[in-house]
Tab-separated table of C-alpha atoms in Angstrom:
chain	number	residue	atom	x	y	z
D	1	MET	CA	15.859	11.682	4.384
D	2	SER	CA	16.555	7.952	4.464
D	3	PHE	CA	18.224	6.101	1.624
D	4	MET	CA	14.931	4.367	0.744
D	5	SER	CA	12.989	7.633	0.783
D	6	GLU	CA	15.481	9.176	-1.617
D	7	LEU	CA	15.451	6.095	-3.847
D	8	TYR	CA	11.651	6.113	-4.087
D	9	ARG	CA	11.563	9.866	-4.605
D	10	LYS	CA	13.790	9.480	-7.667
D	11	SER	CA	12.604	6.129	-8.996
D	12	TYR	CA	8.851	6.212	-8.488
D	13	SER	CA	7.874	9.660	-9.645
D	14	HIS	CA	5.991	8.309	-12.683
D	15	GLU	CA	2.393	7.151	-12.990
D	16	TRP	CA	1.796	3.401	-12.946
D	17	THR	CA	0.809	2.145	-16.392
D	18	GLU	CA	-1.320	-0.937	-15.977
D	19	THR	CA	-0.722	-3.830	-18.383
D	20	LYS	CA	-3.277	-6.481	-19.354
D	21	ARG	CA	-1.613	-8.874	-16.895
D	22	ASP	CA	-1.841	-6.222	-14.166
D	23	ARG	CA	-5.555	-5.689	-14.885
D	24	ILE	CA	-6.282	-9.403	-14.527
D	25	ARG	CA	-4.240	-9.745	-11.334
D	26	THR	CA	-5.743	-6.572	-9.861
D	27	LYS	CA	-9.298	-7.633	-10.715
D	28	ILE	CA	-8.777	-10.986	-8.987
D	29	SER	CA	-7.036	-9.436	-5.960
D	30	VAL	CA	-9.580	-6.669	-5.457
D	31	GLY	CA	-12.366	-9.212	-5.977
D	32	LEU	CA	-11.118	-11.130	-2.936
D	33	MET	CA	-11.705	-8.122	-0.685
D	34	GLU	CA	-15.067	-7.655	0.963
D	35	SER	CA	-16.947	-4.403	0.574
D	36	GLY	CA	-18.125	-1.868	3.106
D	37	GLY	CA	-15.194	-2.096	5.487
D	38	THR	CA	-11.922	-0.420	6.282
D	39	VAL	CA	-8.920	-1.389	4.167
D	40	LEU	CA	-5.236	-0.530	4.442
D	41	ASP	CA	-3.456	-0.448	1.078
D	42	VAL	CA	0.213	-0.956	1.926
D	43	GLY	CA	2.483	0.342	-0.814
D	44	CYS	CA	-0.454	2.139	-2.408
D	45	PHE	CA	1.738	4.202	-4.767
D	46	SER	CA	-0.528	6.623	-6.638
D	47	GLY	CA	-3.761	5.048	-5.386
D	48	SER	CA	-4.952	3.150	-8.466
D	49	ILE	CA	-5.831	-0.006	-6.543
D	50	ALA	CA	-6.957	1.941	-3.465
D	51	GLU	CA	-9.395	3.767	-5.721
D	52	ARG	CA	-10.854	0.427	-6.854
D	53	LEU	CA	-11.101	-0.774	-3.267
D	54	ALA	CA	-12.923	2.453	-2.372
D	55	SER	CA	-15.336	1.968	-5.283
D	56	LEU	CA	-16.521	-1.205	-3.508
D	57	GLY	CA	-17.710	0.929	-0.612
D	58	ASN	CA	-14.585	0.558	1.506
D	59	GLU	CA	-12.924	3.288	3.519
D	60	VAL	CA	-9.309	3.050	2.321
D	61	CYS	CA	-6.092	4.313	3.841
D	62	GLY	CA	-2.949	4.208	1.700
D	63	LEU	CA	0.555	3.790	3.087
D	64	ASP	CA	3.597	4.533	0.930
D	65	ILE	CA	7.073	6.043	1.157
D	66	SER	CA	6.814	8.225	-1.965
D	67	ALA	CA	5.511	11.721	-1.215
D	68	LEU	CA	4.864	12.389	-4.906
D	69	ALA	CA	2.873	9.163	-5.316
D	70	LEU	CA	0.860	9.941	-2.193
D	71	ARG	CA	-0.056	13.384	-3.534
D	72	LYS	CA	-1.514	11.627	-6.573
D	73	ALA	CA	-3.397	9.134	-4.374
D	74	SER	CA	-4.721	11.962	-2.220
D	75	LYS	CA	-6.100	13.705	-5.317
D	76	LYS	CA	-8.098	10.514	-5.955
D	77	GLY	CA	-9.749	10.896	-2.548
D	78	ILE	CA	-7.616	8.327	-0.743
D	79	SER	CA	-6.563	8.998	2.855
D	80	VAL	CA	-2.766	8.640	2.848
D	81	ILE	CA	0.142	8.288	5.247
D	82	ARG	CA	3.783	8.631	4.219
D	83	HIS	CA	5.765	5.871	5.852
D	84	ASP	CA	8.644	3.446	5.274
D	85	ILE	CA	6.960	0.056	5.737
D	86	ASP	CA	10.176	-1.538	6.969
D	87	PHE	CA	9.314	0.104	10.278
D	88	HIS	CA	6.432	-0.111	12.781
D	89	PHE	CA	3.252	1.267	11.150
D	90	PRO	CA	2.093	4.590	12.641
D	91	LEU	CA	-1.394	3.159	13.151
D	92	LYS	CA	-3.488	1.950	16.065
D	93	SER	CA	-3.989	-1.780	16.534
D	94	GLU	CA	-7.013	-3.652	15.174
D	95	ILE	CA	-8.506	-0.856	13.064
D	96	PHE	CA	-8.746	-2.426	9.573
D	97	ASP	CA	-11.060	-5.121	8.279
D	98	GLY	CA	-8.588	-6.021	5.548
D	99	VAL	CA	-5.155	-5.243	4.186
D	100	PHE	CA	-4.065	-5.154	0.563
D	101	ALA	CA	-0.320	-5.384	-0.075
D	102	GLY	CA	0.458	-5.997	-3.716
D	103	GLU	CA	3.970	-6.423	-5.066
D	104	ILE	CA	5.833	-5.078	-2.065
D	105	ILE	CA	7.014	-8.057	-0.061
D	106	GLU	CA	10.110	-8.422	-2.249
D	107	HIS	CA	11.184	-4.900	-1.231
D	108	LEU	CA	11.115	-5.572	2.504
D	109	PHE	CA	14.045	-6.091	4.823
D	110	ASP	CA	12.147	-8.046	7.506
D	111	VAL	CA	9.130	-9.907	6.111
D	112	ASP	CA	8.234	-11.457	9.484
D	113	GLU	CA	8.023	-8.033	11.140
D	114	PHE	CA	5.924	-6.759	8.228
D	115	LEU	CA	3.463	-9.643	8.630
D	116	GLU	CA	3.299	-8.983	12.378
D	117	GLU	CA	2.380	-5.372	11.643
D	118	ILE	CA	-0.330	-6.512	9.219
D	119	ARG	CA	-1.713	-8.799	11.927
D	120	ARG	CA	-1.525	-6.039	14.531
D	121	VAL	CA	-3.534	-3.475	12.533
D	122	THR	CA	-6.153	-5.983	11.334
D	123	LYS	CA	-9.280	-6.568	13.396
D	124	ARG	CA	-9.546	-10.018	14.958
């Protein structure tokens, strides 16, 4: 198990408790996404935002490193993939209409590579 996997296993085993500020930011962010498409939620954690994206009629896939968080997201009906996003996404190219990536960029080692992966998996 990688250092990051172990860190997230220990540190992110709790449920996300949304604050008023989070609710406002999430409402605005989710409101920017179109409905009825395919969306990748990068760093989906336990699927709270993915669930909102799905409620808009989107087919959502969540990507996260925490196995425990992904079990919670899966119980909410979200399709999930366990993956360390510092590495090439295990996804085909041009398969998503949109990508949601909230509060994760500060955790990345190579932001440029991450943005290239986002571009690669997003439909033209």
